[in-house]
Amino acid sequence: MGLKGKIGIALGAVVIAVAAAVGYMMFVMAPPSDLDLARSKKTAKGLYAVEIAPENPAFERNMLHGWIATVKTADGVAVEDAQITVDGGMPQHGHGLPTAPQVTAALGDGRYRIEGVRFNMSGWWEFKLHVSAAAGEDDVTFNLSL
Ligand SMILES: [Cu+2]
């Protein structure tokens, strides 16, 4: 093999090593230090105020668990007939939730039980709720750091 070939192989190895290092750094990337971890937020258009709370405050990674979402209008009136869908994922990893959480019960006073939540990795998770009720459709994204 000539010198050119050897240089080519060496450069190729460097490129692969750098790509692997960058990939690994993205994988273990810490959540942003200024991440808003509030569990009570206005929806994007301001139609609703939503609060979320885990049913088991000691939930851990990989544990299937539920959340209670409390939905109120911007004026603070409990929303009783909301249709809520759940989405989310890890923005730094480019993947969604490992399960398909569902609202399984309306508990009254604007509270809804979401079952089937599982976070299978450490890091920054987005937990997104789409709320459809009399005031209209709106979205809210919560950040969780596991
Ligand atoms: Cu991930």
XYZ file of C-alpha atoms and ligand atoms in Angstrom:
147
model
C 0.000 0.000 0.000
C 1.305 3.458 -0.902
C 1.602 6.411 1.396
C -1.621 7.919 0.029
C -3.537 4.787 0.928
C -2.172 4.753 4.471
C -3.029 8.439 4.965
C -6.483 7.752 3.627
C -7.029 4.931 6.118
C -5.675 7.067 8.980
C -7.987 9.956 8.072
C -10.904 7.566 7.800
C -10.160 6.213 11.268
C -10.022 9.748 12.702
C -13.363 10.643 11.084
C -14.989 7.497 12.505
C -13.535 8.149 15.983
C -14.782 11.753 15.999
C -18.227 10.706 14.789
C -18.422 8.053 17.523
C -17.324 10.536 20.190
C -19.911 13.113 19.070
C -22.593 10.432 19.014
C -21.662 9.306 22.499
C -21.646 12.877 23.818
C -25.135 13.459 22.384
C -26.313 10.241 23.981
C -25.125 11.118 27.477
C -25.773 14.849 27.111
C -27.013 16.435 30.305
C -30.328 18.294 30.183
C -29.924 22.054 29.601
C -29.116 23.725 32.905
C -31.843 26.339 32.371
C -34.580 23.781 31.628
C -37.990 24.952 32.860
C -39.135 22.097 35.106
C -42.395 23.766 36.191
C -45.235 21.279 36.584
C -47.874 23.979 36.307
C -48.057 25.937 33.073
C -50.279 27.874 30.722
C -50.907 26.204 27.383
C -49.189 27.678 24.301
C -52.135 29.867 23.264
C -53.036 30.656 26.870
C -56.420 28.911 26.737
C -55.785 26.645 29.722
C -53.716 26.314 32.848
C -52.481 22.759 33.295
C -50.799 21.143 36.255
C -49.317 17.655 36.242
C -48.385 15.469 39.185
C -47.134 11.877 39.243
C -49.487 9.505 41.055
C -46.416 7.971 42.635
C -44.003 10.803 43.472
C -41.227 8.219 43.842
C -41.557 6.989 40.255
C -38.278 5.936 38.710
C -36.824 5.234 35.325
C -38.427 2.200 33.665
C -41.351 2.163 36.099
C -44.799 2.122 34.490
C -46.741 4.822 36.310
C -49.532 7.368 36.056
C -49.936 11.103 36.231
C -52.820 13.356 37.187
C -53.337 16.347 34.912
C -55.490 19.167 36.248
C -56.948 21.401 33.558
C -58.451 24.813 34.210
C -59.463 27.653 31.942
C -57.330 30.781 31.885
C -59.825 32.146 34.434
C -59.240 29.220 36.783
C -62.454 27.287 36.145
C -62.062 23.491 36.155
C -62.465 21.996 32.663
C -64.614 18.869 32.905
C -65.002 17.598 29.345
C -61.506 17.849 27.948
C -60.131 15.383 25.429
C -56.458 15.013 26.226
C -53.822 13.212 24.210
C -50.286 12.582 25.370
C -47.067 12.736 23.398
C -43.450 13.352 24.187
C -39.940 12.068 23.953
C -36.303 12.974 24.399
C -35.325 16.038 22.332
C -31.615 15.301 22.663
C -32.030 11.718 21.440
C -34.633 12.275 18.743
C -37.034 9.593 19.962
C -40.539 9.573 21.360
C -42.136 7.940 24.365
C -41.602 4.171 24.667
C -45.293 3.713 25.552
C -48.577 5.282 24.393
C -50.012 6.877 27.548
C -53.777 7.380 27.616
C -56.237 9.335 29.695
C -58.242 6.601 31.397
C -60.518 8.570 33.716
C -61.942 12.014 34.343
C -61.825 12.379 38.115
C -63.783 15.620 38.429
C -62.628 19.114 39.340
C -60.730 19.221 36.043
C -58.519 16.273 36.994
C -57.653 13.524 34.529
C -55.756 10.305 35.110
C -53.067 9.470 32.550
C -51.929 5.846 32.651
C -49.181 3.938 30.924
C -46.304 6.386 31.298
C -42.772 5.006 31.301
C -39.478 6.810 30.896
C -36.874 4.239 29.929
C -33.768 6.454 29.856
C -32.083 9.047 32.029
C -32.055 12.607 30.780
C -34.376 15.290 29.458
C -37.907 14.193 28.594
C -40.683 16.282 27.123
C -44.182 15.371 28.269
C -46.710 16.969 25.926
C -50.437 17.275 26.402
C -52.881 18.282 23.688
C -56.064 19.618 25.259
C -59.335 19.903 23.371
C -62.319 21.377 25.234
C -64.993 24.061 24.915
C -62.456 26.919 24.883
C -60.592 25.325 21.946
C -57.517 23.241 21.255
C -54.190 23.998 22.851
C -50.906 22.354 23.746
C -48.552 22.383 26.673
C -45.103 20.853 26.986
C -43.610 19.957 30.347
C -39.944 19.140 30.847
C -38.833 16.331 33.092
C -35.274 15.542 34.093
C -34.694 11.926 35.050
Cu -33.314 8.651 24.925
